[in-house]
């Protein structure tokens, strides 16, 4: 079995004649299948990824039950348009993809990349190729996956930040807000507070507390663990392109939330609703612009975190 299948991906030697694109010695799709830390081997990484996917899938079921059973003036179709749902689905999809690639790469690593000339049947070869990480991705494939990786980690972090710094202090966190010196939103006649104003987070029922902590907190911790410990993906390049991509992704969510408003009469984030912003369309527009503007700040944190991991692992 090649060393790269059981050890962290190492930089390409200066004696090697063929330089990799963008100064990287390994494709980004392969880096998603390798931890940068020597104490996490391939089988260990596969086990960790299996646990994470199982956990996130369980969280999805419990959180969906919580959201569907929450009393609301709107039906269950509001859920796909909520930012927390979009962020969670992106993160879950990334982890499912990474698990699949890691499993195929680990347990078929003694073979070359599947091809039509292998001993397997053509159907088996196509299936194996479909579920395998590309060893020679095109520039478009590399950038597309890099953007997907970036957005699927920026959004969960942004979701957590918005929840604890905006939604909870404003009284939209689903439980009694902590006693912070802040101005809280006073619901209008068309809005109902769907939680006991005398109960804190840990005084709510178990399913509700579990859902809130996981959807708006644990997902951020999982994103941190993924970026630092579970993959060898390098800092995003080009930076300007990724910043632009993050801005576009945030803008696309606002468009998606607008569709949700038309379909369900419910905004995925309360500050996008002029009625909840003092009947001020300008305030809602400004809040939406602020939402888009914050996303590159989260990207800066992600970029710095990856740079820190690269520096530490290179030193060891």
Tab-separated table of N, CA and C in Angstrom, residues 116-282:
chain	number	residue	atom	x	y	z
A	116	UNK	N	-11.997	1.350	-17.237
A	116	UNK	CA	-12.798	0.376	-17.974
A	116	UNK	C	-12.020	-0.883	-18.309
A	117	UNK	N	-10.682	-0.860	-18.183
A	117	UNK	CA	-9.862	-2.020	-18.497
A	117	UNK	C	-9.594	-2.891	-17.277
A	118	UNK	N	-10.147	-2.533	-16.116
A	118	UNK	CA	-9.924	-3.313	-14.908
A	118	UNK	C	-10.687	-4.624	-14.999
A	119	UNK	N	-10.420	-5.527	-14.044
A	119	UNK	CA	-11.066	-6.826	-14.040
A	119	UNK	C	-12.534	-6.722	-13.643
A	120	UNK	N	-12.892	-5.626	-13.008
A	120	UNK	CA	-14.294	-5.442	-12.641
A	120	UNK	C	-15.141	-5.245	-13.889
A	121	UNK	N	-16.429	-5.481	-13.758
A	121	UNK	CA	-17.339	-5.253	-14.870
A	121	UNK	C	-17.414	-3.759	-15.151
A	122	UNK	N	-17.801	-3.373	-16.372
A	122	UNK	CA	-17.916	-1.943	-16.689
A	122	UNK	C	-18.827	-1.196	-15.722
A	123	UNK	N	-19.915	-1.835	-15.295
A	123	UNK	CA	-20.828	-1.178	-14.360
A	123	UNK	C	-20.139	-0.952	-13.022
A	124	UNK	N	-19.427	-1.969	-12.524
A	124	UNK	CA	-18.706	-1.830	-11.260
A	124	UNK	C	-17.632	-0.760	-11.357
A	125	UNK	N	-16.947	-0.719	-12.508
A	125	UNK	CA	-15.898	0.283	-12.694
A	125	UNK	C	-16.483	1.686	-12.687
A	126	UNK	N	-17.628	1.874	-13.331
A	126	UNK	CA	-18.261	3.196	-13.359
A	126	UNK	C	-18.723	3.599	-11.961
A	127	UNK	N	-19.283	2.641	-11.223
A	127	UNK	CA	-19.738	2.946	-9.862
A	127	UNK	C	-18.558	3.330	-8.983
A	128	UNK	N	-17.459	2.548	-9.088
A	128	UNK	CA	-16.270	2.846	-8.284
A	128	UNK	C	-15.700	4.207	-8.648
A	129	UNK	N	-15.695	4.535	-9.943
A	129	UNK	CA	-15.168	5.827	-10.374
A	129	UNK	C	-16.054	6.964	-9.873
A	130	UNK	N	-17.363	6.740	-9.890
A	130	UNK	CA	-18.299	7.776	-9.454
A	130	UNK	C	-18.091	8.124	-7.983
A	131	UNK	N	-17.819	7.122	-7.159
A	131	UNK	CA	-17.672	7.347	-5.721
A	131	UNK	C	-16.230	7.589	-5.293
A	132	UNK	N	-15.307	7.673	-6.249
A	132	UNK	CA	-13.902	7.894	-5.914
A	132	UNK	C	-13.541	9.366	-6.062
A	133	UNK	N	-12.635	9.867	-5.223
A	133	UNK	CA	-12.150	11.243	-5.407
A	133	UNK	C	-11.309	11.330	-6.667
A	134	UNK	N	-11.539	12.346	-7.458
A	134	UNK	CA	-10.778	12.514	-8.695
A	134	UNK	C	-9.319	12.800	-8.381
A	135	UNK	N	-8.411	12.042	-9.020
A	135	UNK	CA	-6.979	12.246	-8.800
A	135	UNK	C	-6.414	13.308	-9.738
A	136	UNK	N	-7.172	13.659	-10.755
A	136	UNK	CA	-6.730	14.697	-11.684
A	136	UNK	C	-7.908	15.613	-12.028
A	137	UNK	N	-8.418	16.343	-11.042
A	137	UNK	CA	-9.561	17.226	-11.310
A	137	UNK	C	-9.161	18.379	-12.218
A	138	UNK	N	-10.088	18.790	-13.050
A	138	UNK	CA	-9.839	19.949	-13.897
A	138	UNK	C	-9.840	21.202	-13.034
A	139	UNK	N	-9.427	22.316	-13.625
A	139	UNK	CA	-9.406	23.574	-12.878
A	139	UNK	C	-10.800	23.939	-12.384
A	140	UNK	N	-11.803	23.740	-13.236
A	140	UNK	CA	-13.180	24.052	-12.836
A	140	UNK	C	-13.627	23.151	-11.692
A	141	UNK	N	-13.289	21.856	-11.772
A	141	UNK	CA	-13.660	20.924	-10.705
A	141	UNK	C	-12.963	21.288	-9.400
A	142	UNK	N	-11.698	21.671	-9.497
A	142	UNK	CA	-10.938	22.022	-8.294
A	142	UNK	C	-11.536	23.255	-7.621
A	143	UNK	N	-11.795	24.296	-8.411
A	143	UNK	CA	-12.338	25.529	-7.845
A	143	UNK	C	-13.761	25.310	-7.331
A	144	UNK	N	-14.545	24.524	-8.060
A	144	UNK	CA	-15.929	24.263	-7.637
A	144	UNK	C	-15.957	23.536	-6.297
A	145	UNK	N	-15.103	22.510	-6.156
A	145	UNK	CA	-15.088	21.790	-4.886
A	145	UNK	C	-14.541	22.670	-3.767
A	146	UNK	N	-13.555	23.491	-4.078
A	146	UNK	CA	-13.001	24.403	-3.075
A	146	UNK	C	-14.067	25.384	-2.595
A	147	UNK	N	-14.888	25.885	-3.515
A	147	UNK	CA	-15.965	26.799	-3.128
A	147	UNK	C	-17.010	26.072	-2.285
A	148	UNK	N	-17.345	24.853	-2.688
A	148	UNK	CA	-18.317	24.076	-1.916
A	148	UNK	C	-17.791	23.810	-0.506
A	149	UNK	N	-16.528	23.430	-0.411
A	149	UNK	CA	-15.900	23.192	0.894
A	149	UNK	C	-15.936	24.465	1.739
A	150	UNK	N	-15.629	25.586	1.113
A	150	UNK	CA	-15.588	26.857	1.839
A	150	UNK	C	-16.974	27.266	2.331
A	151	UNK	N	-17.955	27.251	1.440
A	151	UNK	CA	-19.313	27.665	1.820
A	151	UNK	C	-19.898	26.724	2.872
A	152	UNK	N	-19.632	25.421	2.736
A	152	UNK	CA	-20.198	24.453	3.678
A	152	UNK	C	-19.580	24.554	5.063
A	153	UNK	N	-18.512	25.343	5.205
A	153	UNK	CA	-17.935	25.585	6.529
A	153	UNK	C	-18.179	27.024	7.000
A	154	UNK	N	-18.213	27.963	6.076
A	154	UNK	CA	-18.506	29.353	6.445
A	154	UNK	C	-19.946	29.483	6.939
A	155	UNK	N	-20.890	28.859	6.261
A	155	UNK	CA	-22.298	29.006	6.630
A	155	UNK	C	-22.617	28.463	8.032
A	156	UNK	N	-22.149	27.283	8.432
A	156	UNK	CA	-22.423	26.841	9.808
A	156	UNK	C	-21.831	27.776	10.859
A	157	UNK	N	-20.626	28.306	10.598
A	157	UNK	CA	-20.024	29.258	11.534
A	157	UNK	C	-20.829	30.553	11.578
A	158	UNK	N	-21.269	31.016	10.408
A	158	UNK	CA	-22.093	32.225	10.342
A	158	UNK	C	-23.436	31.997	11.028
A	159	UNK	N	-23.999	30.815	10.841
A	159	UNK	CA	-25.266	30.469	11.483
A	159	UNK	C	-25.155	30.545	13.008
A	160	UNK	N	-24.063	30.012	13.543
A	160	UNK	CA	-23.843	30.063	14.995
A	160	UNK	C	-23.647	31.498	15.477
A	161	UNK	N	-22.850	32.265	14.731
A	161	UNK	CA	-22.601	33.656	15.105
A	161	UNK	C	-23.894	34.461	15.124
A	162	UNK	N	-24.704	34.327	14.079
A	162	UNK	CA	-25.963	35.070	14.010
A	162	UNK	C	-26.905	34.676	15.144
A	163	UNK	N	-26.941	33.396	15.442
A	163	UNK	CA	-27.880	32.928	16.462
A	163	UNK	C	-27.567	33.521	17.831
A	164	UNK	N	-26.299	33.436	18.234
A	164	UNK	CA	-25.945	33.847	19.592
A	164	UNK	C	-25.719	35.346	19.744
A	165	UNK	N	-25.459	36.040	18.640
A	165	UNK	CA	-25.218	37.485	18.746
A	165	UNK	C	-26.397	38.329	18.272
A	166	UNK	N	-27.310	37.735	17.498
A	166	UNK	CA	-28.443	38.501	16.966
A	166	UNK	C	-29.782	37.899	17.399
A	167	UNK	N	-30.015	36.644	17.057
A	167	UNK	CA	-31.324	36.049	17.319
A	167	UNK	C	-31.627	35.924	18.808
A	168	UNK	N	-30.691	35.382	19.570
A	168	UNK	CA	-30.944	35.187	21.006
A	168	UNK	C	-31.126	36.515	21.740
A	169	UNK	N	-30.216	37.483	21.590
A	169	UNK	CA	-30.430	38.767	22.282
A	169	UNK	C	-31.712	39.476	21.866
A	170	UNK	N	-32.147	39.259	20.604
A	170	UNK	CA	-33.366	39.915	20.130
A	170	UNK	C	-34.633	39.167	20.526
A	171	UNK	N	-34.479	38.035	21.215
A	171	UNK	CA	-35.648	37.280	21.647
A	171	UNK	C	-36.173	36.306	20.628
A	172	UNK	N	-35.357	35.949	19.622
A	172	UNK	CA	-35.777	35.007	18.587
A	172	UNK	C	-34.998	33.704	18.664
A	173	UNK	N	-34.466	33.398	19.838
A	173	UNK	CA	-33.677	32.183	19.986
A	173	UNK	C	-34.466	30.967	20.416
A	174	UNK	N	-35.761	31.146	20.716
A	174	UNK	CA	-36.583	30.015	21.116
A	174	UNK	C	-36.570	29.726	22.599
A	175	UNK	N	-35.899	30.556	23.384
A	175	UNK	CA	-35.901	30.388	24.834
A	175	UNK	C	-35.682	31.746	25.478
A	176	UNK	N	-35.819	31.806	26.792
A	176	UNK	CA	-35.661	33.070	27.502
A	176	UNK	C	-34.259	33.612	27.284
A	177	UNK	N	-34.130	34.794	26.698
A	177	UNK	CA	-32.795	35.344	26.445
A	177	UNK	C	-32.068	35.647	27.747
A	178	UNK	N	-30.745	35.483	27.748
A	178	UNK	CA	-29.977	35.884	28.934
A	178	UNK	C	-30.164	37.370	29.197
A	179	UNK	N	-29.909	37.774	30.402
A	179	UNK	CA	-30.108	39.170	30.783
A	179	UNK	C	-28.939	40.030	30.315
A	180	UNK	N	-28.947	40.327	29.011
A	180	UNK	CA	-27.937	41.212	28.454
A	180	UNK	C	-28.515	42.615	28.351
A	181	UNK	N	-27.688	43.643	28.497
A	181	UNK	CA	-28.176	45.018	28.300
A	181	UNK	C	-28.369	45.280	26.818
A	182	UNK	N	-29.503	44.848	26.275
A	182	UNK	CA	-29.737	45.000	24.839
A	182	UNK	C	-31.202	45.324	24.595
A	183	UNK	N	-31.462	45.816	23.398
A	183	UNK	CA	-32.834	46.117	23.002
A	183	UNK	C	-33.424	44.883	22.348
A	184	UNK	N	-34.487	44.360	22.896
A	184	UNK	CA	-35.103	43.168	22.355
A	184	UNK	C	-36.322	43.534	21.535
A	185	UNK	N	-36.572	42.740	20.517
A	185	UNK	CA	-37.716	42.981	19.650
A	185	UNK	C	-39.016	42.654	20.376
A	186	UNK	N	-39.952	43.577	20.298
A	186	UNK	CA	-41.265	43.379	20.910
A	186	UNK	C	-42.221	42.915	19.823
A	187	UNK	N	-42.656	41.650	19.835
A	187	UNK	CA	-43.455	41.112	18.741
A	187	UNK	C	-44.686	41.950	18.447
A	188	UNK	N	-45.015	42.022	17.163
A	188	UNK	CA	-46.212	42.749	16.745
A	188	UNK	C	-47.434	41.868	16.967
A	189	UNK	N	-48.599	42.387	16.626
A	189	UNK	CA	-49.826	41.632	16.856
A	189	UNK	C	-49.884	40.355	16.032
A	190	UNK	N	-49.166	40.328	14.883
A	190	UNK	CA	-49.222	39.161	14.009
A	190	UNK	C	-48.158	38.130	14.348
A	191	UNK	N	-47.391	38.393	15.376
A	191	UNK	CA	-46.309	37.487	15.729
A	191	UNK	C	-46.517	36.962	17.137
A	192	UNK	N	-46.267	35.679	17.326
A	192	UNK	CA	-46.435	35.057	18.632
A	192	UNK	C	-45.090	34.542	19.106
A	193	UNK	N	-44.791	34.714	20.396
A	193	UNK	CA	-43.561	34.178	20.963
A	193	UNK	C	-43.811	32.716	21.309
A	194	UNK	N	-43.149	31.787	20.595
A	194	UNK	CA	-43.420	30.370	20.775
A	194	UNK	C	-42.435	29.732	21.750
A	195	UNK	N	-42.313	30.306	22.928
A	195	UNK	CA	-41.531	29.697	23.996
A	195	UNK	C	-41.977	30.320	25.306
A	196	UNK	N	-41.700	29.622	26.381
A	196	UNK	CA	-42.055	30.128	27.706
A	196	UNK	C	-41.070	31.228	28.076
A	197	UNK	N	-41.526	32.466	28.244
A	197	UNK	CA	-40.609	33.573	28.532
A	197	UNK	C	-39.893	33.443	29.868
A	198	UNK	N	-40.315	32.474	30.683
A	198	UNK	CA	-39.675	32.287	31.985
A	198	UNK	C	-38.675	31.132	31.993
A	199	UNK	N	-38.509	30.443	30.848
A	199	UNK	CA	-37.620	29.289	30.784
A	199	UNK	C	-36.352	29.607	29.999
A	200	UNK	N	-35.206	29.272	30.590
A	200	UNK	CA	-33.944	29.371	29.882
A	200	UNK	C	-33.741	28.147	29.008
A	201	UNK	N	-32.611	28.091	28.309
A	201	UNK	CA	-32.358	27.008	27.366
A	201	UNK	C	-32.423	25.640	28.034
A	202	UNK	N	-31.761	25.487	29.166
A	202	UNK	CA	-31.685	24.177	29.802
A	202	UNK	C	-32.906	23.869	30.666
A	203	UNK	N	-33.874	24.772	30.656
A	203	UNK	CA	-35.142	24.513	31.330
A	203	UNK	C	-36.211	24.075	30.334
A	204	UNK	N	-35.866	24.122	29.040
A	204	UNK	CA	-36.790	23.666	28.008
A	204	UNK	C	-36.754	22.135	27.945
A	205	UNK	N	-37.660	21.523	27.152
A	205	UNK	CA	-37.660	20.069	27.046
A	205	UNK	C	-36.398	19.598	26.332
A	206	UNK	N	-36.063	18.327	26.512
A	206	UNK	CA	-34.786	17.795	26.042
A	206	UNK	C	-34.616	17.903	24.531
A	207	UNK	N	-35.661	17.597	23.775
A	207	UNK	CA	-35.558	17.637	22.316
A	207	UNK	C	-35.269	19.052	21.833
A	208	UNK	N	-35.933	20.013	22.433
A	208	UNK	CA	-35.726	21.406	22.023
A	208	UNK	C	-34.312	21.862	22.346
A	209	UNK	N	-33.848	21.591	23.563
A	209	UNK	CA	-32.496	21.994	23.952
A	209	UNK	C	-31.452	21.289	23.095
A	210	UNK	N	-31.669	19.993	22.833
A	210	UNK	CA	-30.747	19.220	21.996
A	210	UNK	C	-30.673	19.814	20.596
A	211	UNK	N	-31.821	20.135	20.023
A	211	UNK	CA	-31.865	20.682	18.663
A	211	UNK	C	-31.173	22.034	18.592
A	212	UNK	N	-31.467	22.904	19.542
A	212	UNK	CA	-30.869	24.240	19.540
A	212	UNK	C	-29.356	24.165	19.675
A	213	UNK	N	-28.878	23.375	20.631
A	213	UNK	CA	-27.433	23.278	20.854
A	213	UNK	C	-26.712	22.692	19.650
A	214	UNK	N	-27.330	21.719	18.998
A	214	UNK	CA	-26.668	21.082	17.859
A	214	UNK	C	-26.731	21.928	16.599
A	215	UNK	N	-27.908	22.435	16.266
A	215	UNK	CA	-28.058	23.196	15.026
A	215	UNK	C	-27.302	24.513	15.078
A	216	UNK	N	-27.239	25.126	16.255
A	216	UNK	CA	-26.646	26.458	16.336
A	216	UNK	C	-25.337	26.520	17.126
A	217	UNK	N	-24.784	25.373	17.515
A	217	UNK	CA	-23.510	25.400	18.247
A	217	UNK	C	-22.594	24.244	17.870
A	218	UNK	N	-23.080	23.003	18.019
A	218	UNK	CA	-22.236	21.838	17.763
A	218	UNK	C	-21.791	21.795	16.307
A	219	UNK	N	-22.627	22.265	15.399
A	219	UNK	CA	-22.235	22.276	13.988
A	219	UNK	C	-20.999	23.139	13.763
A	220	UNK	N	-20.876	24.232	14.509
A	220	UNK	CA	-19.686	25.080	14.392
A	220	UNK	C	-18.453	24.356	14.925
A	221	UNK	N	-18.626	23.592	16.003
A	221	UNK	CA	-17.507	22.820	16.550
A	221	UNK	C	-17.074	21.748	15.559
A	222	UNK	N	-18.038	21.095	14.921
A	222	UNK	CA	-17.722	20.078	13.911
A	222	UNK	C	-16.970	20.705	12.744
A	223	UNK	N	-17.384	21.905	12.323
A	223	UNK	CA	-16.679	22.601	11.243
A	223	UNK	C	-15.232	22.881	11.641
A	224	UNK	N	-15.025	23.306	12.875
A	224	UNK	CA	-13.671	23.573	13.380
A	224	UNK	C	-12.831	22.297	13.366
A	225	UNK	N	-13.382	21.206	13.879
A	225	UNK	CA	-12.659	19.931	13.925
A	225	UNK	C	-12.318	19.462	12.518
A	226	UNK	N	-13.257	19.597	11.599
A	226	UNK	CA	-13.015	19.182	10.213
A	226	UNK	C	-11.854	19.944	9.599
A	227	UNK	N	-11.851	21.251	9.742
A	227	UNK	CA	-10.811	22.067	9.107
A	227	UNK	C	-9.441	21.868	9.734
A	228	UNK	N	-9.397	21.606	11.031
A	228	UNK	CA	-8.110	21.502	11.725
A	228	UNK	C	-7.566	20.081	11.726
A	229	UNK	N	-8.439	19.080	11.862
A	229	UNK	CA	-7.955	17.723	12.096
A	229	UNK	C	-8.250	16.710	10.990
A	230	UNK	N	-9.297	16.894	10.211
A	230	UNK	CA	-9.779	15.800	9.371
A	230	UNK	C	-9.471	15.913	7.893
A	231	UNK	N	-8.926	17.008	7.425
A	231	UNK	CA	-8.544	17.083	6.015
A	231	UNK	C	-7.259	17.876	5.859
A	232	UNK	N	-6.633	17.704	4.705
A	232	UNK	CA	-5.375	18.391	4.408
A	232	UNK	C	-5.555	19.482	3.366
A	233	UNK	N	-6.792	19.925	3.175
A	233	UNK	CA	-7.065	20.948	2.168
A	233	UNK	C	-6.331	22.234	2.525
A	234	UNK	N	-5.661	22.790	1.543
A	234	UNK	CA	-4.840	23.970	1.778
A	234	UNK	C	-5.683	25.247	1.726
A	235	UNK	N	-5.014	26.358	2.055
A	235	UNK	CA	-5.701	27.650	2.014
A	235	UNK	C	-6.290	27.910	0.627
A	236	UNK	N	-7.432	28.577	0.627
A	236	UNK	CA	-8.156	28.804	-0.618
A	236	UNK	C	-7.360	29.684	-1.577
A	237	UNK	N	-7.421	29.328	-2.838
A	237	UNK	CA	-6.761	30.106	-3.886
A	237	UNK	C	-7.586	29.989	-5.165
A	238	UNK	N	-7.839	31.123	-5.826
A	238	UNK	CA	-7.450	32.496	-5.485
A	238	UNK	C	-8.347	33.073	-4.382
A	239	UNK	N	-7.767	33.908	-3.539
A	239	UNK	CA	-8.505	34.457	-2.406
A	239	UNK	C	-9.650	35.345	-2.876
A	240	UNK	N	-9.355	36.233	-3.833
A	240	UNK	CA	-10.383	37.164	-4.314
A	240	UNK	C	-11.566	36.397	-4.893
A	241	UNK	N	-11.272	35.345	-5.636
A	241	UNK	CA	-12.338	34.544	-6.216
A	241	UNK	C	-13.215	33.892	-5.158
A	242	UNK	N	-12.593	33.437	-4.078
A	242	UNK	CA	-13.362	32.802	-3.008
A	242	UNK	C	-14.175	33.825	-2.216
A	243	UNK	N	-13.609	35.008	-2.008
A	243	UNK	CA	-14.377	36.064	-1.339
A	243	UNK	C	-15.603	36.414	-2.175
A	244	UNK	N	-15.389	36.551	-3.482
A	244	UNK	CA	-16.516	36.843	-4.376
A	244	UNK	C	-17.536	35.710	-4.338
A	245	UNK	N	-17.042	34.472	-4.302
A	245	UNK	CA	-17.938	33.326	-4.248
A	245	UNK	C	-18.770	33.296	-2.981
A	246	UNK	N	-18.150	33.654	-1.847
A	246	UNK	CA	-18.873	33.701	-0.576
A	246	UNK	C	-19.951	34.781	-0.615
A	247	UNK	N	-19.614	35.938	-1.195
A	247	UNK	CA	-20.601	37.013	-1.321
A	247	UNK	C	-21.775	36.571	-2.193
A	248	UNK	N	-21.461	35.883	-3.289
A	248	UNK	CA	-22.516	35.391	-4.180
A	248	UNK	C	-23.383	34.362	-3.458
A	249	UNK	N	-22.745	33.451	-2.723
A	249	UNK	CA	-23.499	32.426	-1.998
A	249	UNK	C	-24.434	33.057	-0.967
A	250	UNK	N	-23.954	34.084	-0.276
A	250	UNK	CA	-24.796	34.780	0.704
A	250	UNK	C	-25.953	35.484	0.011
A	251	UNK	N	-25.659	36.108	-1.137
A	251	UNK	CA	-26.711	36.754	-1.904
A	251	UNK	C	-27.735	35.755	-2.421
A	252	UNK	N	-27.262	34.577	-2.822
A	252	UNK	CA	-28.181	33.538	-3.287
A	252	UNK	C	-29.097	33.073	-2.156
A	253	UNK	N	-28.559	33.042	-0.931
A	253	UNK	CA	-29.453	32.671	0.174
A	253	UNK	C	-30.556	33.714	0.341
A	254	UNK	N	-30.204	34.999	0.217
A	254	UNK	CA	-31.233	36.037	0.338
A	254	UNK	C	-32.305	35.856	-0.737
A	255	UNK	N	-31.870	35.474	-1.938
A	255	UNK	CA	-32.840	35.210	-3.002
A	255	UNK	C	-33.713	34.006	-2.639
A	256	UNK	N	-33.091	32.972	-2.074
A	256	UNK	CA	-33.825	31.785	-1.644
A	256	UNK	C	-34.815	32.135	-0.530
A	257	UNK	N	-34.386	32.989	0.403
A	257	UNK	CA	-35.274	33.426	1.482
A	257	UNK	C	-36.445	34.229	0.922
A	258	UNK	N	-36.194	35.011	-0.129
A	258	UNK	CA	-37.272	35.779	-0.763
A	258	UNK	C	-38.297	34.851	-1.401
A	259	UNK	N	-37.802	33.779	-2.027
A	259	UNK	CA	-38.722	32.781	-2.588
A	259	UNK	C	-39.545	32.149	-1.467
A	260	UNK	N	-38.874	31.879	-0.347
A	260	UNK	CA	-39.579	31.323	0.800
A	260	UNK	C	-40.651	32.254	1.325
A	261	UNK	N	-40.378	33.542	1.300
A	261	UNK	CA	-41.374	34.530	1.733
A	261	UNK	C	-42.601	34.487	0.831
A	262	UNK	N	-42.366	34.399	-0.473
A	262	UNK	CA	-43.476	34.345	-1.424
A	262	UNK	C	-44.275	33.054	-1.267
A	263	UNK	N	-43.568	31.952	-0.978
A	263	UNK	CA	-44.232	30.648	-0.914
A	263	UNK	C	-44.915	30.389	0.417
A	264	UNK	N	-44.345	30.897	1.503
A	264	UNK	CA	-44.859	30.551	2.839
A	264	UNK	C	-45.230	31.762	3.684
A	265	UNK	N	-44.966	32.966	3.174
A	265	UNK	CA	-45.197	34.201	3.934
A	265	UNK	C	-44.341	34.244	5.202
A	266	UNK	N	-43.159	33.645	5.111
A	266	UNK	CA	-42.253	33.580	6.267
A	266	UNK	C	-40.822	33.817	5.789
A	267	UNK	N	-40.102	34.693	6.490
A	267	UNK	CA	-38.700	34.938	6.178
A	267	UNK	C	-37.815	33.969	6.967
A	268	UNK	N	-36.762	33.459	6.317
A	268	UNK	CA	-35.869	32.505	6.972
A	268	UNK	C	-35.056	33.097	8.097
A	269	UNK	N	-34.880	34.417	8.099
A	269	UNK	CA	-34.213	35.138	9.186
A	269	UNK	C	-35.099	36.317	9.559
A	270	UNK	N	-35.336	36.515	10.831
A	270	UNK	CA	-36.337	37.501	11.238
A	270	UNK	C	-35.984	38.913	10.795
A	271	UNK	N	-34.677	39.236	10.745
A	271	UNK	CA	-34.306	40.616	10.427
A	271	UNK	C	-34.476	40.954	8.949
A	272	UNK	N	-34.890	39.976	8.145
A	272	UNK	CA	-35.212	40.254	6.744
A	272	UNK	C	-36.671	40.680	6.582
A	273	UNK	N	-37.446	40.546	7.643
A	273	UNK	CA	-38.875	40.870	7.609
A	273	UNK	C	-39.086	42.317	8.056
A	274	UNK	N	-39.518	43.200	7.155
A	274	UNK	CA	-39.741	44.605	7.541
A	274	UNK	C	-40.699	44.756	8.714
A	275	UNK	N	-41.699	43.846	8.824
A	275	UNK	CA	-42.663	43.941	9.924
A	275	UNK	C	-41.989	43.761	11.280
A	276	UNK	N	-40.950	42.943	11.313
A	276	UNK	CA	-40.245	42.695	12.571
A	276	UNK	C	-39.088	43.656	12.781
A	277	UNK	N	-38.907	44.553	11.827
A	277	UNK	CA	-37.848	45.563	11.932
A	277	UNK	C	-38.473	46.946	12.029
A	278	UNK	N	-39.532	47.040	12.805
A	278	UNK	CA	-40.201	48.321	12.999
A	278	UNK	C	-40.941	48.800	11.780
A	279	UNK	N	-41.454	47.860	10.967
A	279	UNK	CA	-42.143	48.204	9.717
A	279	UNK	C	-41.271	49.070	8.821
A	280	UNK	N	-39.976	48.814	8.864
A	280	UNK	CA	-39.023	49.590	8.073
A	280	UNK	C	-38.365	48.702	7.024
A	281	UNK	N	-38.715	48.945	5.764
A	281	UNK	CA	-38.084	48.194	4.682
A	281	UNK	C	-36.601	48.504	4.610
A	282	UNK	N	-36.250	49.755	4.867
A	282	UNK	CA	-34.844	50.148	4.839
A	282	UNK	C	-34.018	49.394	5.860
